[in-house]
């Protein structure tokens, strides 16, 4: 089966697995055990990994807070900042965000916070002018805008939005889970204050991620978890040393091959689009055709049933949207926010190309999609 769903997850790189294995067995120390060599060894491994995670975003290692993934990092950023905000308990975000941002936003409303959800344009992009209007109306405690959309791949103008937030005195958070490891991301060049990272999106293990928190000026955050004061008192709990070691190695590998891999995936994505469009001239691309993730292609297929289409694609692994929404299947809220008609939202495919994909696989995937759609249209009333 051809795996073309790398936005949902990536396979763990064999070098990552090899690096993790000893930390499950003979190197089993708790990184918080400061009284003996087992703990010291684990703590040094965590420090090395923290340096690698920091390096991929050009951060200070002391700014990295390890979490269980980007979902927890998003929750910590949003709930933690709003809880510490005092009177200015207001969040500004947008309708195309991942559920890991939109659901915490709904939760803080129940806690008495105010949330403003802005519209996006037909490409899934948030207009900085819309953010500026909200900042002028009443500066929020936090603005949260994803770096790259997990469904359509559109890149948001973080530099413009962040500059507006900084001028207004609002903190700026970005869910960068889909961006980091796929495109350059430099927290020293971007006016961002907090950023969420996920290991399993960049060929690391599931179950670990991080929140980058700018140290200067100091950002006030209330922790979600109490119980030991780990991670600078922001995230209590015993650190999963094997996963953190793997996270660090995955970041190092991704940083070393980022430029070359980005070019390769862009070329494969363009090859896939042209091959699909040749077979299906009425195919519609969703998202920004230029400012998008290198390996992302999201399309809608007119005139077919989406569920039947996915069921028919037995040779390739693709999705119709975010894997995190599959527990409650519904047409994509991202495409809805972009104004895509319901019948096209229900017949959309998200292709996420990755490190192992080849040109031969892309050709075969286009053939399979063309054959399945032709067969469906042949029997469709």
XYZ file of N, CA, C and O in Angstrom, residues 65-224:
640
model
N 9.779 23.316 26.254
C 9.017 22.614 27.293
C 8.467 21.334 26.668
O 7.626 21.386 25.761
N 8.932 20.186 27.125
C 8.461 18.925 26.552
C 7.034 18.627 27.013
O 6.680 18.825 28.179
N 6.226 18.139 26.062
C 4.832 17.786 26.311
C 4.564 16.416 25.696
O 5.468 15.789 25.142
N 3.309 15.982 25.746
C 2.949 14.695 25.132
C 2.678 14.841 23.636
O 2.425 13.858 22.957
N 2.726 16.049 23.110
C 2.470 16.272 21.691
C 2.020 17.705 21.458
O 1.937 18.519 22.390
N 1.701 18.022 20.195
C 1.283 19.384 19.856
C -0.081 19.730 20.456
O -0.349 20.888 20.761
N -0.952 18.728 20.620
C -2.266 19.009 21.214
C -2.104 19.537 22.634
O -2.710 20.544 23.013
N -1.278 18.871 23.428
C -1.045 19.370 24.781
C -0.342 20.725 24.749
O -0.647 21.609 25.563
N 0.597 20.898 23.828
C 1.297 22.176 23.720
C 0.324 23.309 23.395
O 0.412 24.403 23.968
N -0.610 23.050 22.486
C -1.626 24.056 22.168
C -2.486 24.383 23.385
O -2.791 25.544 23.656
N -2.894 23.348 24.106
C -3.707 23.550 25.302
C -2.951 24.346 26.357
O -3.521 25.238 27.006
N -1.678 24.032 26.536
C -0.869 24.746 27.516
C -0.719 26.210 27.128
O -0.829 27.110 27.979
N -0.476 26.469 25.857
C -0.314 27.843 25.396
C -1.601 28.639 25.579
O -1.596 29.748 26.129
N -2.721 28.075 25.119
C -3.986 28.817 25.132
C -4.550 28.939 26.549
O -4.809 30.042 27.041
N -4.738 27.806 27.210
C -5.326 27.842 28.551
C -4.375 28.473 29.560
O -4.798 29.210 30.457
N -3.073 28.193 29.403
C -2.099 28.720 30.342
C -1.948 30.222 30.273
O -1.900 30.905 31.305
N -1.879 30.762 29.067
C -1.750 32.211 28.908
C -3.028 32.925 29.348
O -2.984 33.940 30.051
N -4.186 32.383 28.953
C -5.452 33.034 29.315
C -5.690 32.986 30.823
O -6.216 33.941 31.407
N -5.289 31.897 31.470
C -5.469 31.788 32.916
C -4.609 32.799 33.661
O -4.978 33.261 34.743
N -3.466 33.130 33.073
C -2.555 34.066 33.729
C -2.783 35.511 33.301
O -2.095 36.412 33.779
N -3.755 35.737 32.432
C -3.911 37.051 31.801
C -4.613 38.086 32.657
O -4.633 39.260 32.313
N -5.238 37.669 33.731
C -5.957 38.635 34.555
C -7.217 39.122 33.873
O -8.054 38.334 33.447
N -7.366 40.412 33.719
C -8.596 40.973 33.160
C -8.708 40.777 31.645
O -9.801 40.654 31.116
N -7.574 40.791 30.951
C -7.610 40.712 29.484
C -7.677 39.257 29.028
O -6.765 38.743 28.374
N -8.762 38.580 29.370
C -8.887 37.151 29.071
C -9.590 36.957 27.737
O -10.732 36.521 27.663
N -8.885 37.284 26.660
C -9.476 37.203 25.325
C -8.500 36.554 24.357
O -7.303 36.854 24.371
N -9.040 35.651 23.535
C -8.264 34.944 22.517
C -8.809 35.287 21.147
O -10.016 35.337 20.945
N -7.907 35.500 20.187
C -8.285 35.673 18.787
C -7.657 34.535 17.992
O -6.452 34.295 18.080
N -8.481 33.819 17.235
C -7.985 32.746 16.384
C -8.788 32.758 15.088
O -9.403 33.767 14.760
N -8.776 31.665 14.329
C -9.507 31.653 13.059
C -10.180 30.312 12.815
O -9.844 29.305 13.441
N -11.127 30.304 11.894
C -12.018 29.163 11.693
C -11.349 27.961 11.036
O -11.919 26.871 11.018
N -10.142 28.124 10.483
C -9.472 27.013 9.798
C -8.427 26.332 10.668
O -7.680 25.479 10.182
N -8.385 26.680 11.947
C -7.404 26.067 12.844
C -7.699 24.581 13.066
O -8.813 24.110 12.859
N -6.688 23.867 13.539
C -6.838 22.472 13.946
C -7.763 22.409 15.167
O -7.880 23.365 15.932
N -8.411 21.266 15.335
C -9.287 21.097 16.491
C -8.522 21.249 17.812
O -9.119 21.563 18.851
N -7.221 21.019 17.778
C -6.423 21.161 18.990
C -6.291 22.613 19.422
O -5.779 22.886 20.518
N -6.735 23.545 18.599
C -6.836 24.957 18.972
C -8.302 25.348 19.160
O -8.663 26.011 20.142
N -9.161 24.920 18.247
C -10.570 25.325 18.320
C -11.286 24.723 19.533
O -12.115 25.396 20.166
N -10.973 23.486 19.875
C -11.637 22.879 21.041
C -11.194 23.522 22.362
O -12.042 23.810 23.215
N -9.897 23.769 22.585
C -9.522 24.529 23.784
C -10.149 25.924 23.814
O -10.478 26.428 24.894
N -10.316 26.524 22.633
C -10.956 27.845 22.586
C -12.392 27.761 23.098
O -12.850 28.641 23.846
N -13.095 26.709 22.712
C -14.468 26.522 23.213
C -14.460 26.294 24.729
O -15.343 26.763 25.445
N -13.471 25.572 25.208
C -13.400 25.269 26.634
C -13.191 26.539 27.461
O -13.823 26.710 28.514
N -12.326 27.438 27.003
C -12.057 28.631 27.808
C -13.240 29.594 27.801
O -13.373 30.404 28.724
N -14.111 29.499 26.778
C -15.334 30.313 26.799
C -16.175 29.926 28.003
O -16.736 30.786 28.704
N -16.246 28.614 28.277
C -17.011 28.129 29.430
C -16.388 28.579 30.754
O -17.062 28.608 31.785
N -15.102 28.936 30.700
C -14.422 29.406 31.910
C -14.491 30.925 32.040
O -13.839 31.498 32.913
N -15.270 31.561 31.152
C -15.468 32.996 31.261
C -14.591 33.843 30.377
O -14.603 35.077 30.486
N -13.811 33.224 29.489
C -12.965 33.988 28.571
C -13.745 34.368 27.316
O -14.754 33.736 26.975
N -13.249 35.356 26.611
C -13.854 35.771 25.343
C -12.999 35.232 24.194
O -11.770 35.295 24.247
N -13.648 34.701 23.181
C -12.941 34.164 22.021
C -13.524 34.764 20.748
O -14.747 34.760 20.560
N -12.654 35.261 19.887
C -13.055 35.769 18.578
C -12.474 34.852 17.514
O -11.247 34.662 17.458
N -13.344 34.263 16.692
C -12.915 33.360 15.625
C -13.075 34.093 14.291
O -14.193 34.356 13.844
N -11.956 34.410 13.658
C -11.972 35.169 12.415
C -12.163 34.255 11.207
O -11.818 33.069 11.241
N -12.686 34.826 10.132
C -12.853 34.090 8.882
C -11.519 34.007 8.140
O -10.613 34.817 8.358
N -11.414 33.012 7.270
C -10.275 32.911 6.356
C -10.773 33.119 4.934
O -11.976 33.083 4.676
N -9.845 33.327 4.004
C -10.257 33.535 2.619
C -10.440 32.196 1.903
O -10.334 31.127 2.516
N -10.704 32.244 0.623
C -11.002 31.032 -0.145
C -9.803 30.108 -0.286
O -9.945 28.956 -0.711
N -8.605 30.580 0.071
C -7.402 29.759 0.021
C -7.032 29.198 1.397
O -6.037 28.491 1.534
N -7.840 29.546 2.413
C -7.561 29.079 3.757
C -6.586 29.963 4.509
O -6.044 29.574 5.542
N -6.370 31.167 4.034
C -5.384 32.090 4.597
C -6.080 33.138 5.449
O -7.131 33.662 5.080
N -5.480 33.459 6.594
C -5.998 34.518 7.454
C -5.402 35.851 7.016
O -4.176 36.001 6.929
N -6.261 36.824 6.757
C -5.829 38.147 6.326
C -5.300 38.928 7.535
O -6.022 39.108 8.516
N -4.052 39.409 7.495
C -3.533 40.201 8.610
C -4.397 41.410 8.939
O -4.452 41.834 10.106
N -5.082 41.962 7.933
C -5.937 43.128 8.189
C -7.064 42.786 9.150
O -7.484 43.630 9.952
N -7.566 41.548 9.080
C -8.631 41.132 10.003
C -8.106 41.065 11.432
O -8.793 41.439 12.386
N -6.866 40.603 11.590
C -6.249 40.570 12.914
C -6.030 41.993 13.420
O -6.289 42.299 14.590
N -5.585 42.859 12.543
C -5.328 44.246 12.938
C -6.596 44.923 13.443
O -6.561 45.665 14.434
N -7.716 44.655 12.801
C -8.983 45.249 13.251
C -9.328 44.788 14.672
O -9.800 45.578 15.496
N -9.097 43.506 14.954
C -9.384 42.996 16.295
C -8.431 43.574 17.332
O -8.815 43.839 18.472
N -7.189 43.760 16.942
C -6.211 44.328 17.862
C -6.559 45.775 18.209
O -6.362 46.230 19.339
N -7.078 46.484 17.241
C -7.472 47.874 17.485
C -8.732 47.951 18.339
O -8.879 48.853 19.169
N -9.635 46.982 18.131
C -10.895 47.001 18.878
C -10.645 46.819 20.362
O -11.175 47.561 21.191
N -9.846 45.836 20.707
C -9.496 45.567 22.105
C -8.374 44.534 22.101
O -8.614 43.371 21.758
N -7.153 44.932 22.429
C -6.023 43.999 22.381
C -6.283 42.741 23.214
O -6.575 42.843 24.406
N -6.211 41.567 22.606
C -6.423 40.314 23.352
C -5.171 39.915 24.111
O -4.082 40.454 23.876
N -5.327 38.963 24.998
C -4.161 38.406 25.679
C -3.327 37.571 24.722
O -2.089 37.546 24.815
N -4.010 36.892 23.791
C -3.308 35.950 22.917
C -3.975 35.881 21.551
O -5.203 35.888 21.444
N -3.145 35.811 20.509
C -3.590 35.512 19.157
C -2.952 34.179 18.773
O -1.750 33.987 18.962
N -3.758 33.240 18.259
C -3.253 31.919 17.874
C -3.581 31.647 16.410
O -4.749 31.572 16.034
N -2.542 31.515 15.600
C -2.700 31.287 14.155
C -1.714 30.208 13.727
O -0.505 30.324 13.962
N -2.211 29.143 13.093
C -1.347 28.052 12.676
C -0.363 28.492 11.590
O -0.667 29.354 10.762
N 0.818 27.892 11.594
C 1.829 28.215 10.589
C 1.444 27.650 9.228
O 1.534 28.337 8.208
N 1.010 26.396 9.214
C 0.632 25.728 7.967
C -0.610 24.896 8.233
O -0.661 24.147 9.213
N -1.599 25.025 7.353
C -2.846 24.307 7.568
C -2.655 22.812 7.363
O -2.043 22.378 6.375
N -3.189 22.022 8.278
C -2.987 20.573 8.240
C -3.799 19.866 7.176
O -3.532 18.713 6.848
N -4.787 20.544 6.593
C -5.599 19.914 5.553
C -5.225 20.391 4.154
O -5.018 19.576 3.255
N -5.152 21.697 3.957
C -4.916 22.224 2.608
C -3.505 22.752 2.420
O -3.139 23.150 1.314
N -2.697 22.755 3.481
C -1.286 23.113 3.345
C -0.972 24.588 3.243
O 0.201 24.968 3.153
N -1.979 25.453 3.248
C -1.757 26.893 3.097
C -0.894 27.436 4.234
O -1.118 27.117 5.399
N 0.072 28.282 3.872
C 0.947 28.920 4.850
C 0.385 30.285 5.219
O 0.056 31.085 4.341
N 0.278 30.544 6.503
C -0.201 31.842 6.959
C 0.952 32.840 7.070
O 2.097 32.446 7.333
N 0.684 34.133 6.893
C 1.728 35.169 6.970
C 2.077 35.489 8.422
O 1.693 36.530 8.962
N 2.822 34.610 9.064
C 3.139 34.774 10.478
C 3.932 36.047 10.742
O 3.767 36.678 11.799
N 4.814 36.409 9.808
C 5.629 37.600 10.026
C 4.764 38.850 10.125
O 4.971 39.695 11.006
N 3.772 38.971 9.240
C 2.898 40.146 9.261
C 1.999 40.146 10.501
O 1.851 41.166 11.183
N 1.385 39.007 10.784
C 0.471 38.920 11.926
C 1.230 39.128 13.230
O 0.790 39.845 14.133
N 2.398 38.504 13.340
C 3.193 38.644 14.555
C 3.639 40.069 14.805
O 3.661 40.532 15.957
N 4.005 40.784 13.740
C 4.422 42.181 13.892
C 3.271 43.031 14.413
O 3.464 43.919 15.256
N 2.066 42.748 13.932
C 0.889 43.487 14.408
C 0.630 43.198 15.888
O 0.318 44.103 16.670
N 0.756 41.916 16.270
C 0.544 41.540 17.669
C 1.568 42.210 18.569
O 1.231 42.725 19.651
N 2.812 42.212 18.138
C 3.870 42.807 18.956
C 3.633 44.304 19.154
O 3.815 44.828 20.262
N 3.211 44.977 18.101
C 2.957 46.415 18.204
C 1.796 46.708 19.150
O 1.764 47.753 19.815
N 0.832 45.771 19.216
C -0.350 45.976 20.062
C -0.172 45.430 21.474
O -1.048 45.605 22.319
N 0.932 44.752 21.724
C 1.167 44.198 23.051
C 0.456 42.895 23.325
O 0.285 42.510 24.491
N 0.054 42.181 22.266
C -0.608 40.878 22.423
C 0.393 39.761 22.168
O 1.240 39.862 21.272
N 0.305 38.683 22.926
C 1.152 37.523 22.688
C 0.672 36.784 21.440
O -0.519 36.762 21.134
N 1.616 36.145 20.740
C 1.302 35.457 19.492
C 1.776 34.011 19.571
O 2.965 33.742 19.752
N 0.826 33.075 19.440
C 1.109 31.644 19.444
C 0.815 31.059 18.075
O -0.130 31.471 17.407
N 1.637 30.095 17.670
C 1.363 29.389 16.421
C 1.481 27.884 16.617
O 2.415 27.388 17.258
N 0.499 27.162 16.092
C 0.572 25.710 16.013
C 1.421 25.406 14.778
O 0.959 25.519 13.647
N 2.666 25.025 15.016
C 3.611 24.808 13.919
C 3.870 23.333 13.667
O 4.889 22.978 13.059
N 2.958 22.471 14.107
C 3.176 21.025 14.009
C 3.407 20.561 12.580
O 4.222 19.667 12.336
N 2.683 21.136 11.617
C 2.827 20.699 10.227
C 3.988 21.386 9.516
O 4.440 20.921 8.472
N 4.466 22.486 10.073
C 5.497 23.272 9.396
C 6.907 22.839 9.772
O 7.777 22.684 8.896
N 7.151 22.648 11.061
C 8.514 22.378 11.521
C 8.983 21.015 11.009
O 8.298 20.009 11.157
N 10.142 21.014 10.384
C 10.680 19.814 9.750
C 10.348 19.721 8.280
O 10.905 18.885 7.566
N 9.420 20.593 7.817
C 9.023 20.583 6.410
C 9.421 21.866 5.684
O 9.706 21.842 4.489
N 9.396 22.976 6.405
C 9.822 24.260 5.848
C 10.692 24.950 6.894
O 10.612 24.630 8.080
N 11.533 25.915 6.494
C 12.333 26.643 7.481
C 11.436 27.357 8.492
O 10.414 27.937 8.126
N 11.827 27.300 9.756
C 11.049 27.937 10.816
C 12.030 28.453 11.849
O 12.646 27.675 12.582
N 12.190 29.770 11.916
C 13.208 30.407 12.751
C 12.528 31.349 13.737
O 12.020 32.406 13.360
N 12.518 30.976 15.010
C 11.813 31.789 16.008
C 12.550 33.091 16.308
O 11.966 34.011 16.889
N 13.798 33.193 15.921
C 14.524 34.450 16.095
C 14.187 35.437 14.979
O 14.304 36.651 15.167
N 13.769 34.928 13.845
C 13.404 35.809 12.728
C 11.916 36.135 12.723
O 11.510 37.157 12.162
N 11.103 35.272 13.339
C 9.655 35.479 13.351
C 9.214 36.169 14.648
O 9.703 35.819 15.723
N 8.263 37.111 14.580
C 7.737 37.753 15.788
C 6.688 36.872 16.475
O 5.513 37.211 16.592
N 7.125 35.698 16.907
C 6.257 34.703 17.549
C 6.701 34.553 18.998
O 7.890 34.668 19.311
N 5.759 34.284 19.900
C 6.072 34.140 21.316
C 5.990 32.700 21.808
O 6.690 32.325 22.745
N 5.108 31.906 21.204
C 4.944 30.506 21.577
C 4.698 29.691 20.313
O 3.999 30.149 19.405
N 5.252 28.478 20.267
C 5.059 27.615 19.099
C 4.956 26.158 19.538
O 5.735 25.699 20.380
N 3.995 25.440 18.953
C 3.761 24.031 19.280
C 4.415 23.125 18.246
O 4.336 23.388 17.039
N 5.044 22.044 18.728
C 5.788 21.115 17.870
C 5.354 19.696 18.184
O 5.059 19.370 19.336
N 5.333 18.837 17.151
C 4.977 17.430 17.327
C 6.060 16.547 16.727
O 6.485 16.755 15.588
N 6.506 15.540 17.476
C 7.567 14.658 16.993
C 7.111 13.759 15.857
O 7.843 13.518 14.899
N 5.873 13.248 15.949
C 5.465 12.235 14.969
C 5.114 12.817 13.608
O 4.853 12.069 12.658
N 5.146 14.143 13.469
C 4.959 14.762 12.160
C 6.278 14.881 11.402
O 6.296 15.215 10.225
N 7.404 14.636 12.102
C 8.711 14.753 11.446
C 9.558 13.505 11.660
O 10.749 13.557 11.878
N 8.892 12.329 11.587
C 9.540 11.018 11.593
C 10.112 10.648 12.967
O 11.041 9.850 13.077
N 9.496 11.230 14.011
C 9.828 10.859 15.372
C 8.720 10.014 15.970
O 7.742 9.660 15.299
N 8.821 9.694 17.256
C 7.818 8.835 17.905
C 6.546 9.595 18.258
O 6.553 10.816 18.446
N 5.448 8.866 18.338
C 4.194 9.435 18.837
C 4.276 9.562 20.361
O 4.972 8.796 21.018
N 3.530 10.524 20.884
C 3.471 10.657 22.333
C 4.404 11.684 22.920
O 4.501 11.788 24.147
N 5.084 12.468 22.079
C 5.973 13.507 22.593
C 5.941 14.705 21.656
O 5.779 14.575 20.439
N 6.047 15.868 22.234
C 6.084 17.116 21.475
C 6.686 18.175 22.370
O 7.315 17.874 23.394
N 6.483 19.436 21.990
C 7.058 20.508 22.789
C 6.303 21.801 22.560
O 5.673 22.010 21.506
N 6.378 22.665 23.551
C 5.943 24.048 23.406
C 7.174 24.925 23.565
O 7.878 24.849 24.585
N 7.451 25.714 22.544
C 8.520 26.706 22.655
C 7.927 27.969 23.270
O 6.897 28.456 22.813
N 8.576 28.459 24.326
C 8.100 29.646 25.034
C 9.251 30.659 25.088
O 10.285 30.401 25.725
N 9.075 31.776 24.423
C 10.116 32.804 24.425
C 10.444 33.235 25.856
O 9.558 33.504 26.660
N 11.744 33.300 26.181
C 12.161 33.626 27.551
C 12.136 35.119 27.840
O 11.855 35.529 28.970
N 12.460 35.930 26.842
C 12.548 37.363 27.083
C 11.782 38.130 26.012
O 12.069 37.957 24.828
N 10.816 38.976 26.408
C 10.399 39.148 27.800
C 9.658 37.911 28.322
O 9.078 37.162 27.540
N 9.670 37.734 29.628
C 9.077 36.550 30.251
C 7.577 36.496 29.991
O 6.885 37.507 30.059
N 7.102 35.297 29.673
C 5.682 35.081 29.408
C 5.066 34.349 30.595
O 5.563 33.299 31.025
N 3.999 34.886 31.102
C 3.312 34.270 32.240
C 2.348 33.199 31.737
O 1.471 33.468 30.919
N 2.523 31.969 32.238
C 1.676 30.833 31.864
C 1.325 30.045 33.114
O 2.211 29.706 33.912
N 0.060 29.734 33.259
C -0.369 28.839 34.336
C -0.275 27.403 33.825
O -0.784 27.089 32.738
N 0.367 26.494 34.562
C 0.478 25.100 34.095
C -0.867 24.395 34.087
O -1.766 24.749 34.849
N -0.990 23.404 33.216
C -2.189 22.564 33.194
C -2.101 21.466 34.238
O -3.124 21.007 34.755
